Amino acid sequence: MTSQEIRQKFLDFFKSKGHEIVPSAPIVLKDDPTLMFSNSGMTQFKDFFLGYKQPSSLRVADTQKCLRVSGKHNDLDDVGRDTYHHTMFEMLGNWSFGDYFKKEAIEWAWELLTGVYKIPKENIYVTIFEGDASENLDRDQEAYNFWKAHISEDRILNGNKKDNFWEMGEQGPCGPCSEIHIDLRSEEEKAKISGKELVNQDHPQVIEVWNLVFMEFNRKADGSLEKLPKQNVDTGMGFERLCMALQGKSSNYDTDVFTPLIEKVEEISGKKYEGKLEDEKDIAIRVIVDHIRAVAFAIADGQLPSNNGAGYVIRRILRRAIRYGFTFLGQKEPFIYQLVDTLVQQMGEAFPELKKQHHLVQNVIREEENSFLRTLEQGLLMLDAMMNNAENKEISGSKAFELYDTYGFPIDLTALILAEKGFALDEVGFEENLKKQKERSRAAAQTKTDDWVVIREDDETEFIGYDATEGTVRITQYRKVESQKEGTQYQLVFNVTPFYPEGG
Ligand code: SER
């Protein structure tokens, strides 16, 4: 089954169970102060769970673009180093907003995995929430009983609060969950050690594919749990992992979600991907094909790389990829933008926004590559010199700040390079330097604005730009603006003008 077929089968299955198929929400969140990016499928439905809004359908399903690079769910450091973590990934999900609950969620998950996708039952383990006394929560006996109808009891495992109580963030909807794990190892390996021992042990071949969350609570700002108005279901299945399981691969990067991108990197760089875990070149290729997806989808959804907030997260991810290409694939010229064509070919059908923004995405990435590559080489030389001169294998905060300020090195990139060479970094010192710089620029940005001086009475500026791009004008008012940053400037108001202000 191709990845496209796998995605479609999921959507068709839930459609047949009365679900409305809805589009993915943007990966970038603009109106949620508690989150920067969609980190799971349920983010767009948060208000339905909380009872603030009514959904058009009580059952929906979709595939959601997710990004886990900051906050409570952050997988960035694992990306490239293992075979199954990603910055951007797709989450297939089905939801019930106060409609069906545990019984159907469990039944349908089982039917889809074993009946439609034909995953052998003997490769599946499930977990249920064991309860937590500190939160006054009981063991999820109900879920246990529903699972018992499908799977032998020795495959139903207890899980603790960390693994089996899902929360969106520090606040928000949450609830006990039941995870489905698949053992993809060979029979020989299974005979040596039971899959049961490897569930939730970070084994690359015994992996969680699907999480069924039974949303019943809201975590409030004071940390307490309150019951939601209704019982809901929120499920999330890792699409790339599912593809790995169904395509008989041992790495997500060997599925057709990633192979076209990897082939493109091979073509550009002339380097062959060998799929080795410890190999720097292979890590670099995995990082690049992972990061391009995160960056491309974020830009397509309107988040340009920038120096703060969500834009800086995107810039950091892209700069990380650029540096991997530079150091380990010898790419001294922009090249990541060239992967956009391949990505659009692969995913433009399922995510039309990518197709629509194809050229914008490409241009923005190329520009970012251009600008970072201008300083990267010098920055790396400087970092080498710092390491050569360092005592105790540690780089000070002020030196890291110099790299950030002069060469555009995000702090996590500096930390990553240092860690590769066994060096530590004074991150606290870096933050202090950053804070001081912010204070300096805030002071510099402060302005003193005088009152308007009226030279001639004229309440409206006439716009002549439809007919002319030049004209003779008179100044009707002016005022003086002084700032440390810009010096003394004058603002002028004319009686006529060809200039048209853009805003909004
Ligand atoms: N919210 C759950 C998760 O992200 C299930 O969708 O794992």
Short mmCIF file of C-alpha atoms and ligand atoms in Angstrom, two decimals:
data_model
loop_
_atom_site.label_atom_id
_atom_site.label_comp_id
_atom_site.label_asym_id
_atom_site.label_seq_id
_atom_site.Cartn_x
_atom_site.Cartn_y
_atom_site.Cartn_z
CA MET A 1 0.00 0.00 0.00
CA THR A 2 1.35 3.42 -0.85
CA SER A 3 1.25 6.12 1.79
CA GLN A 4 -1.50 7.85 -0.19
CA GLU A 5 -3.63 4.70 -0.09
CA ILE A 6 -2.98 4.26 3.61
CA ARG A 7 -4.16 7.79 4.32
CA GLN A 8 -7.24 7.38 2.14
CA LYS A 9 -8.21 4.07 3.72
CA PHE A 10 -8.22 5.69 7.15
CA LEU A 11 -10.50 8.49 6.00
CA ASP A 12 -12.81 6.12 4.09
CA PHE A 13 -13.09 3.83 7.09
CA PHE A 14 -14.24 6.56 9.43
CA LYS A 15 -16.51 8.01 6.80
CA SER A 16 -18.22 4.63 6.70
CA LYS A 17 -18.70 4.97 10.47
CA GLY A 18 -20.59 8.23 10.09
CA HIS A 19 -17.68 10.69 10.46
CA GLU A 20 -17.44 13.96 8.57
CA ILE A 21 -14.02 14.25 6.92
CA VAL A 22 -12.56 17.69 7.62
CA PRO A 23 -9.38 19.39 6.38
CA SER A 24 -6.28 19.72 8.51
CA ALA A 25 -6.09 22.95 10.49
CA PRO A 26 -3.07 25.18 9.78
CA ILE A 27 0.10 23.98 11.44
CA VAL A 28 0.63 27.48 12.84
CA LEU A 29 -1.81 28.70 15.47
CA LYS A 30 -2.60 32.38 15.44
CA ASP A 31 -5.21 32.65 18.14
CA ASP A 32 -4.17 30.31 20.92
CA PRO A 33 -2.03 31.99 23.59
CA THR A 34 -1.09 28.60 25.11
CA LEU A 35 0.40 27.05 21.95
CA MET A 36 2.43 28.19 18.90
CA PHE A 37 1.82 25.20 16.64
CA SER A 38 -0.70 22.41 16.22
CA ASN A 39 1.05 19.72 18.23
CA SER A 40 -1.71 17.19 17.82
CA GLY A 41 -4.91 16.62 15.91
CA MET A 42 -7.15 17.85 18.68
CA THR A 43 -5.86 21.43 18.87
CA GLN A 44 -8.37 22.73 16.36
CA PHE A 45 -11.20 21.06 18.29
CA LYS A 46 -10.26 22.33 21.73
CA ASP A 47 -13.28 24.60 22.00
CA PHE A 48 -15.65 21.74 21.16
CA PHE A 49 -14.27 19.68 24.05
CA LEU A 50 -14.47 22.60 26.43
CA GLY A 51 -18.06 23.20 25.36
CA TYR A 52 -17.34 26.78 24.19
CA LYS A 53 -18.48 26.05 20.61
CA GLN A 54 -20.75 23.54 18.89
CA PRO A 55 -19.31 21.37 16.08
CA SER A 56 -21.23 20.94 12.83
CA SER A 57 -20.89 17.19 13.24
CA LEU A 58 -20.46 15.14 16.43
CA ARG A 59 -18.09 12.75 14.65
CA VAL A 60 -15.19 13.94 12.54
CA ALA A 61 -11.98 12.48 11.14
CA ASP A 62 -8.98 13.98 9.38
CA THR A 63 -5.26 13.97 8.92
CA GLN A 64 -3.64 16.84 10.79
CA LYS A 65 -0.26 18.42 10.15
CA CYS A 66 1.51 18.57 13.52
CA LEU A 67 4.73 20.13 14.73
CA ARG A 68 6.43 19.06 17.95
CA VAL A 69 9.34 21.38 18.43
CA SER A 70 8.56 23.39 21.53
CA GLY A 71 6.75 23.24 24.84
CA LYS A 72 5.36 20.08 26.38
CA HIS A 73 5.71 17.97 23.24
CA ASN A 74 9.17 18.49 21.79
CA ASP A 75 10.87 15.82 19.68
CA LEU A 76 13.49 18.00 17.96
CA ASP A 77 16.58 16.47 19.59
CA ASP A 78 15.64 12.94 18.54
CA VAL A 79 15.08 13.83 14.90
CA GLY A 80 17.64 12.29 12.58
CA ARG A 81 19.24 10.32 15.40
CA ASP A 82 16.50 7.73 15.41
CA THR A 83 14.20 6.31 12.77
CA TYR A 84 10.79 7.38 13.98
CA HIS A 85 10.68 10.87 15.54
CA HIS A 86 9.86 13.91 13.43
CA THR A 87 9.40 17.63 13.74
CA MET A 88 6.42 17.71 11.36
CA PHE A 89 4.27 14.62 11.12
CA GLU A 90 0.77 13.72 10.12
CA MET A 91 -1.66 12.57 12.71
CA LEU A 92 -4.65 10.58 11.54
CA GLY A 93 -7.51 11.07 13.96
CA ASN A 94 -11.14 10.41 14.69
CA TRP A 95 -13.19 12.45 17.16
CA SER A 96 -16.35 12.20 19.08
CA PHE A 97 -17.71 15.37 20.64
CA GLY A 98 -19.95 13.95 23.32
CA ASP A 99 -21.13 11.21 20.98
CA TYR A 100 -19.52 7.72 21.12
CA PHE A 101 -16.99 6.89 23.80
CA LYS A 102 -14.58 4.12 24.79
CA LYS A 103 -16.44 1.10 23.39
CA GLU A 104 -16.67 2.29 19.78
CA ALA A 105 -13.27 4.00 19.79
CA ILE A 106 -11.63 0.72 20.80
CA GLU A 107 -13.75 -1.45 18.54
CA TRP A 108 -13.12 0.65 15.44
CA ALA A 109 -9.41 1.01 16.07
CA TRP A 110 -9.16 -2.75 16.27
CA GLU A 111 -11.29 -3.28 13.17
CA LEU A 112 -9.24 -0.80 11.11
CA LEU A 113 -5.83 -2.12 12.16
CA THR A 114 -6.54 -5.83 11.94
CA GLY A 115 -9.41 -5.97 9.43
CA VAL A 116 -8.57 -3.21 6.93
CA TYR A 117 -4.81 -2.80 7.30
CA LYS A 118 -4.41 -6.50 8.14
CA ILE A 119 -1.84 -6.04 10.85
CA PRO A 120 -1.34 -9.46 12.48
CA LYS A 121 -3.11 -9.53 15.85
CA GLU A 122 -0.16 -11.26 17.48
CA ASN A 123 1.98 -8.16 16.81
CA ILE A 124 -0.28 -5.83 18.77
CA TYR A 125 -0.11 -4.70 22.41
CA VAL A 126 -2.35 -2.15 24.08
CA THR A 127 -1.99 -0.12 27.25
CA ILE A 128 -4.54 1.31 29.62
CA PHE A 129 -4.23 3.94 32.37
CA GLU A 130 -3.29 2.37 35.70
CA GLY A 131 -4.76 5.26 37.72
CA ASP A 132 -3.06 7.89 39.86
CA ALA A 133 -3.69 8.42 43.53
CA SER A 134 -2.28 11.97 43.61
CA GLU A 135 -4.91 13.04 41.07
CA ASN A 136 -7.60 10.86 42.59
CA LEU A 137 -7.99 8.94 39.34
CA ASP A 138 -8.91 5.24 39.16
CA ARG A 139 -7.55 2.55 36.87
CA ASP A 140 -9.36 2.58 33.52
CA GLN A 141 -11.15 -0.74 34.04
CA GLU A 142 -13.73 0.19 31.43
CA ALA A 143 -11.15 0.40 28.65
CA TYR A 144 -9.63 -2.85 29.91
CA ASN A 145 -12.97 -4.61 29.61
CA PHE A 146 -13.58 -3.33 26.09
CA TRP A 147 -10.12 -4.42 24.96
CA LYS A 148 -10.64 -7.87 26.48
CA ALA A 149 -13.29 -8.56 23.85
CA HIS A 150 -10.63 -8.28 21.11
CA ILE A 151 -7.20 -9.10 22.46
CA SER A 152 -5.85 -11.60 24.98
CA GLU A 153 -5.48 -10.16 28.45
CA ASP A 154 -1.73 -10.71 28.64
CA ARG A 155 -1.41 -8.14 25.85
CA ILE A 156 -3.26 -5.44 27.77
CA LEU A 157 -0.65 -3.60 29.82
CA ASN A 158 -0.93 -0.99 32.54
CA GLY A 159 0.57 2.42 31.86
CA ASN A 160 1.37 5.31 34.18
CA LYS A 161 0.31 8.94 34.10
CA LYS A 162 3.23 9.96 31.90
CA ASP A 163 2.27 7.55 29.11
CA ASN A 164 -1.42 7.02 29.66
CA PHE A 165 -2.89 10.32 30.68
CA TRP A 166 -2.78 12.68 27.74
CA GLU A 167 -2.62 16.44 28.14
CA MET A 168 -2.45 19.08 25.45
CA GLY A 169 -0.20 21.41 27.40
CA GLU A 170 0.01 22.87 30.89
CA GLN A 171 -3.67 23.71 30.55
CA GLY A 172 -6.54 22.39 28.48
CA PRO A 173 -8.55 19.27 27.72
CA CYS A 174 -7.07 15.97 28.86
CA GLY A 175 -7.93 12.45 29.90
CA PRO A 176 -6.81 8.85 30.32
CA CYS A 177 -5.65 7.16 27.16
CA SER A 178 -5.13 3.76 25.69
CA GLU A 179 -2.19 3.32 23.35
CA ILE A 180 -1.74 0.75 20.62
CA HIS A 181 1.77 -0.55 20.05
CA ILE A 182 3.06 -2.76 17.26
CA ASP A 183 5.96 -5.18 17.46
CA LEU A 184 7.71 -5.13 14.09
CA ARG A 185 10.68 -7.32 15.02
CA SER A 186 11.61 -10.62 13.38
CA GLU A 187 10.30 -13.90 14.83
CA GLU A 188 13.80 -14.73 15.97
CA GLU A 189 14.05 -11.55 18.01
CA LYS A 190 10.58 -11.97 19.41
CA ALA A 191 11.57 -15.42 20.67
CA LYS A 192 14.50 -13.90 22.56
CA ILE A 193 12.54 -11.21 24.37
CA SER A 194 8.81 -10.67 24.48
CA GLY A 195 7.44 -7.49 22.92
CA LYS A 196 5.63 -6.91 26.18
CA GLU A 197 8.94 -6.02 27.81
CA LEU A 198 9.70 -3.45 25.12
CA VAL A 199 6.49 -1.44 25.03
CA ASN A 200 7.25 2.20 25.86
CA GLN A 201 10.97 1.44 26.15
CA ASP A 202 12.04 3.53 23.14
CA HIS A 203 12.64 0.43 21.04
CA PRO A 204 12.67 1.50 17.37
CA GLN A 205 10.79 -1.62 16.30
CA VAL A 206 8.25 -1.84 19.11
CA ILE A 207 6.42 1.40 18.61
CA GLU A 208 3.31 3.22 19.61
CA VAL A 209 1.16 3.86 16.54
CA TRP A 210 -2.15 5.05 17.88
CA ASN A 211 -3.32 6.83 20.96
CA LEU A 212 -6.98 6.75 21.94
CA VAL A 213 -7.68 9.54 24.39
CA PHE A 214 -10.84 9.58 26.40
CA MET A 215 -11.20 13.30 27.02
CA GLU A 216 -13.14 13.82 30.16
CA PHE A 217 -11.23 16.55 31.98
CA ASN A 218 -9.93 20.08 31.65
CA ARG A 219 -6.64 20.96 33.35
CA LYS A 220 -7.13 24.41 34.80
CA ALA A 221 -4.51 27.11 35.27
CA ASP A 222 -4.21 26.26 38.99
CA GLY A 223 -3.35 22.63 38.06
CA SER A 224 -6.63 21.10 39.16
CA LEU A 225 -8.79 18.84 36.99
CA GLU A 226 -12.41 19.61 36.29
CA LYS A 227 -14.88 17.35 34.50
CA LEU A 228 -15.72 18.44 30.96
CA PRO A 229 -19.39 18.93 30.12
CA LYS A 230 -19.34 15.77 27.96
CA GLN A 231 -17.26 12.64 27.40
CA ASN A 232 -15.26 12.89 24.19
CA VAL A 233 -12.90 10.83 22.09
CA ASP A 234 -9.67 12.13 20.57
CA THR A 235 -7.51 9.64 18.73
CA GLY A 236 -4.20 10.22 17.02
CA MET A 237 -2.30 7.78 14.84
CA GLY A 238 1.22 8.53 13.66
CA PHE A 239 0.89 8.33 9.89
CA GLU A 240 4.59 7.88 9.12
CA ARG A 241 4.92 5.07 11.66
CA LEU A 242 1.82 3.38 10.33
CA CYS A 243 3.35 3.50 6.85
CA MET A 244 6.51 1.92 8.22
CA ALA A 245 4.49 -0.92 9.76
CA LEU A 246 2.35 -1.51 6.68
CA GLN A 247 5.17 -1.22 4.17
CA GLY A 248 7.30 -3.71 6.11
CA LYS A 249 10.11 -1.23 6.76
CA SER A 250 12.24 -0.77 9.84
CA SER A 251 12.56 3.00 9.54
CA ASN A 252 10.06 5.74 8.72
CA TYR A 253 12.68 7.10 6.34
CA ASP A 254 12.48 3.92 4.24
CA THR A 255 8.78 4.47 3.48
CA ASP A 256 7.55 6.31 0.42
CA VAL A 257 6.79 9.31 2.65
CA PHE A 258 10.51 10.05 2.69
CA THR A 259 12.25 8.09 -0.08
CA PRO A 260 11.48 10.59 -2.89
CA LEU A 261 12.98 13.40 -0.75
CA ILE A 262 16.00 11.30 0.14
CA GLU A 263 16.56 10.46 -3.53
CA LYS A 264 16.47 14.16 -4.35
CA VAL A 265 19.08 14.93 -1.68
CA GLU A 266 21.23 12.11 -3.05
CA GLU A 267 20.91 13.54 -6.54
CA ILE A 268 21.85 17.06 -5.43
CA SER A 269 24.66 16.13 -3.08
CA GLY A 270 26.06 13.09 -4.87
CA LYS A 271 26.04 11.28 -1.52
CA LYS A 272 24.35 7.92 -1.01
CA TYR A 273 21.95 7.37 1.88
CA GLU A 274 22.78 4.10 3.64
CA GLY A 275 20.29 4.26 6.48
CA LYS A 276 22.92 3.90 9.19
CA LEU A 277 22.03 5.21 12.63
CA GLU A 278 25.40 6.57 13.70
CA ASP A 279 26.61 7.84 10.35
CA GLU A 280 26.89 11.65 10.17
CA LYS A 281 25.93 11.82 6.52
CA ASP A 282 22.85 9.65 7.08
CA ILE A 283 21.83 11.66 10.15
CA ALA A 284 22.20 14.81 8.06
CA ILE A 285 20.01 13.43 5.27
CA ARG A 286 17.34 12.36 7.75
CA VAL A 287 17.40 15.76 9.43
CA ILE A 288 17.10 17.60 6.11
CA VAL A 289 14.21 15.55 4.72
CA ASP A 290 12.45 15.88 8.05
CA HIS A 291 13.05 19.61 8.49
CA ILE A 292 12.05 20.61 4.96
CA ARG A 293 8.57 19.31 5.66
CA ALA A 294 8.20 21.32 8.88
CA VAL A 295 9.50 24.49 7.27
CA ALA A 296 7.56 24.14 4.02
CA PHE A 297 4.25 23.48 5.72
CA ALA A 298 4.73 26.34 8.17
CA ILE A 299 5.52 28.80 5.38
CA ALA A 300 2.59 27.53 3.30
CA ASP A 301 0.39 28.24 6.32
CA GLY A 302 1.66 31.80 6.53
CA GLN A 303 4.50 31.60 9.03
CA LEU A 304 7.62 33.15 7.55
CA PRO A 305 10.98 32.67 9.27
CA SER A 306 11.69 35.64 11.52
CA ASN A 307 13.49 36.69 14.66
CA ASN A 308 10.84 36.01 17.23
CA GLY A 309 8.03 33.70 18.29
CA ALA A 310 6.84 31.02 15.89
CA GLY A 311 8.87 32.59 13.06
CA TYR A 312 12.08 32.08 15.01
CA VAL A 313 11.23 28.44 15.63
CA ILE A 314 10.93 27.98 11.87
CA ARG A 315 14.15 29.87 11.24
CA ARG A 316 15.97 27.71 13.79
CA ILE A 317 14.74 24.49 12.19
CA LEU A 318 15.79 25.66 8.74
CA ARG A 319 19.21 26.87 9.92
CA ARG A 320 19.74 23.54 11.63
CA ALA A 321 19.06 21.78 8.32
CA ILE A 322 21.33 24.19 6.40
CA ARG A 323 24.20 23.54 8.76
CA TYR A 324 23.76 19.73 8.54
CA GLY A 325 23.92 20.04 4.75
CA PHE A 326 26.92 22.36 4.90
CA THR A 327 29.00 20.33 7.31
CA PHE A 328 28.11 16.74 6.49
CA LEU A 329 27.03 16.86 2.84
CA GLY A 330 29.40 19.59 1.70
CA GLN A 331 26.57 21.82 0.43
CA LYS A 332 28.00 25.33 0.23
CA GLU A 333 25.19 26.69 -1.94
CA PRO A 334 21.44 26.84 -1.29
CA PHE A 335 19.89 23.46 -2.08
CA ILE A 336 17.10 22.75 0.38
CA TYR A 337 14.65 24.86 -1.63
CA GLN A 338 15.05 22.35 -4.45
CA LEU A 339 13.28 19.72 -2.35
CA VAL A 340 10.07 21.74 -2.41
CA ASP A 341 9.13 20.47 -5.91
CA THR A 342 9.38 16.89 -4.72
CA LEU A 343 7.38 17.62 -1.59
CA VAL A 344 4.63 19.34 -3.54
CA GLN A 345 4.44 16.42 -5.96
CA GLN A 346 4.09 14.01 -3.08
CA MET A 347 1.80 15.89 -0.72
CA GLY A 348 0.15 18.62 -2.76
CA GLU A 349 -2.91 16.46 -3.37
CA ALA A 350 -3.66 15.80 0.30
CA PHE A 351 -2.65 19.33 1.36
CA PRO A 352 -3.62 21.78 -1.41
CA GLU A 353 -2.23 24.76 0.53
CA LEU A 354 1.24 23.44 -0.25
CA LYS A 355 0.51 23.39 -3.96
CA LYS A 356 -0.96 26.87 -3.80
CA GLN A 357 2.05 28.37 -2.03
CA HIS A 358 4.62 26.31 -3.94
CA HIS A 359 6.65 29.25 -5.24
CA LEU A 360 6.44 31.35 -2.11
CA VAL A 361 7.73 28.41 -0.06
CA GLN A 362 10.55 27.84 -2.49
CA ASN A 363 11.60 31.49 -2.63
CA VAL A 364 11.50 32.02 1.11
CA ILE A 365 13.63 28.94 1.76
CA ARG A 366 16.14 29.93 -0.91
CA GLU A 367 16.46 33.41 0.56
CA GLU A 368 16.95 32.03 4.06
CA GLU A 369 19.59 29.65 2.78
CA ASN A 370 21.35 32.46 0.96
CA SER A 371 21.46 34.73 3.96
CA PHE A 372 22.54 32.10 6.49
CA LEU A 373 25.18 30.61 4.19
CA ARG A 374 26.77 34.06 3.94
CA THR A 375 27.77 33.90 7.60
CA LEU A 376 27.74 30.18 8.39
CA GLU A 377 31.26 29.36 7.30
CA GLN A 378 32.83 32.22 9.22
CA GLY A 379 30.72 31.43 12.26
CA LEU A 380 31.83 27.81 12.20
CA LEU A 381 35.48 28.90 11.99
CA MET A 382 34.94 31.19 14.91
CA LEU A 383 33.31 28.42 16.90
CA ASP A 384 36.27 26.15 16.14
CA ALA A 385 38.62 28.81 17.42
CA MET A 386 36.52 29.19 20.54
CA MET A 387 36.72 25.46 21.17
CA ASN A 388 40.48 25.45 20.63
CA ASN A 389 40.92 28.21 23.18
CA ALA A 390 38.37 26.97 25.69
CA GLU A 391 39.30 25.86 29.14
CA ASN A 392 37.33 23.00 30.69
CA LYS A 393 35.54 22.22 27.43
CA GLU A 394 32.93 24.89 28.00
CA ILE A 395 31.94 27.90 25.88
CA SER A 396 30.83 31.00 27.72
CA GLY A 397 27.47 32.68 27.29
CA SER A 398 29.02 35.84 25.87
CA LYS A 399 30.87 33.92 23.15
CA ALA A 400 27.71 32.03 22.19
CA PHE A 401 25.93 35.38 22.11
CA GLU A 402 28.54 36.77 19.72
CA LEU A 403 27.83 33.86 17.38
CA TYR A 404 24.13 34.53 17.63
CA ASP A 405 24.40 38.26 17.18
CA THR A 406 27.04 38.40 14.45
CA TYR A 407 26.57 35.15 12.57
CA GLY A 408 22.92 34.34 13.19
CA PHE A 409 23.61 31.09 15.03
CA PRO A 410 20.53 30.10 17.03
CA ILE A 411 21.58 28.98 20.50
CA ASP A 412 20.36 25.42 20.03
CA LEU A 413 22.47 25.13 16.89
CA THR A 414 25.56 26.24 18.81
CA ALA A 415 24.68 23.78 21.57
CA LEU A 416 24.23 20.99 19.04
CA ILE A 417 27.60 21.59 17.38
CA LEU A 418 29.33 21.84 20.74
CA ALA A 419 27.69 18.61 21.93
CA GLU A 420 28.98 16.84 18.81
CA LYS A 421 32.48 17.79 19.89
CA GLY A 422 31.93 17.01 23.59
CA PHE A 423 31.75 20.66 24.69
CA ALA A 424 29.31 22.25 27.12
CA LEU A 425 27.63 25.62 26.79
CA ASP A 426 26.76 28.23 29.38
CA GLU A 427 23.15 28.73 28.34
CA VAL A 428 22.30 30.83 31.38
CA GLY A 429 25.08 33.25 30.46
CA PHE A 430 23.73 33.38 26.91
CA GLU A 431 20.24 34.26 28.15
CA GLU A 432 21.70 37.07 30.29
CA ASN A 433 23.49 38.53 27.29
CA LEU A 434 20.34 38.26 25.22
CA LYS A 435 18.34 40.02 27.90
CA LYS A 436 20.86 42.86 28.10
CA GLN A 437 20.75 43.28 24.34
CA LYS A 438 16.97 43.45 24.39
CA GLU A 439 17.12 46.13 27.06
CA ARG A 440 19.65 48.09 25.00
CA SER A 441 17.52 47.93 21.89
CA ARG A 442 14.39 48.82 23.81
CA ALA A 443 16.16 51.91 25.13
CA ALA A 444 17.45 52.72 21.67
CA ALA A 445 13.99 52.37 20.19
CA GLN A 446 12.46 54.86 22.58
CA THR A 447 11.41 58.01 20.82
CA LYS A 448 10.54 61.58 21.73
CA THR A 449 7.88 63.03 19.48
CA ASP A 450 7.15 66.78 19.33
CA ASP A 451 3.73 68.26 18.59
CA TRP A 452 2.62 68.79 15.01
CA VAL A 453 3.44 72.20 13.58
CA VAL A 454 0.70 73.31 11.18
CA ILE A 455 1.95 75.38 8.25
CA ARG A 456 -1.24 75.59 6.26
CA GLU A 457 -4.76 74.45 7.12
CA ASP A 458 -5.70 71.44 4.99
CA ASP A 459 -7.59 68.59 6.65
CA GLU A 460 -7.28 65.95 3.99
CA THR A 461 -4.42 64.77 1.85
CA GLU A 462 -5.53 64.31 -1.73
CA PHE A 463 -4.45 61.02 -3.31
CA ILE A 464 -3.18 61.48 -6.88
CA GLY A 465 -1.66 58.02 -7.33
CA TYR A 466 -4.32 56.73 -9.74
CA ASP A 467 -3.21 59.30 -12.33
CA ALA A 468 0.33 60.27 -11.38
CA THR A 469 3.40 58.90 -9.70
CA GLU A 470 5.00 62.34 -9.38
CA GLY A 471 3.64 65.70 -8.40
CA THR A 472 4.40 69.06 -6.83
CA VAL A 473 3.41 69.08 -3.20
CA ARG A 474 3.26 71.46 -0.29
CA ILE A 475 3.95 70.57 3.28
CA THR A 476 0.89 71.19 5.43
CA GLN A 477 2.25 69.92 8.79
CA TYR A 478 5.46 68.51 10.22
CA ARG A 479 6.77 67.23 13.52
CA LYS A 480 10.15 66.26 14.93
CA VAL A 481 10.85 62.71 16.15
CA GLU A 482 14.04 61.94 18.02
CA SER A 483 15.38 58.48 18.92
CA GLN A 484 18.75 57.05 19.84
CA LYS A 485 18.44 54.53 17.06
CA GLU A 486 17.41 56.74 14.14
CA GLY A 487 18.65 60.15 15.27
CA THR A 488 16.51 63.20 14.52
CA GLN A 489 13.85 62.78 11.87
CA TYR A 490 10.92 64.82 10.62
CA GLN A 491 7.53 63.48 9.67
CA LEU A 492 5.86 65.46 6.90
CA VAL A 493 2.26 65.71 5.78
CA PHE A 494 1.59 66.86 2.20
CA ASN A 495 -1.45 68.41 0.62
CA VAL A 496 -1.34 65.89 -2.26
CA THR A 497 0.51 62.58 -2.56
CA PRO A 498 1.01 59.68 -4.96
CA PHE A 499 1.93 57.36 -2.05
CA TYR A 500 -0.60 54.78 -1.01
CA PRO A 501 -0.40 53.29 2.48
CA GLU A 502 -0.82 49.54 2.68
CA GLY A 503 -2.14 48.10 5.89
CA GLY A 504 -4.37 45.61 7.55
N1 SER B 1 -4.16 13.96 21.43
C1 SER B 1 -3.61 12.64 21.36
C2 SER B 1 -2.17 12.64 20.94
O1 SER B 1 -1.71 13.62 20.44
C3 SER B 1 -4.41 11.77 20.45
O2 SER B 1 -4.78 12.46 19.29
O3 SER B 1 -1.50 11.65 21.08
#
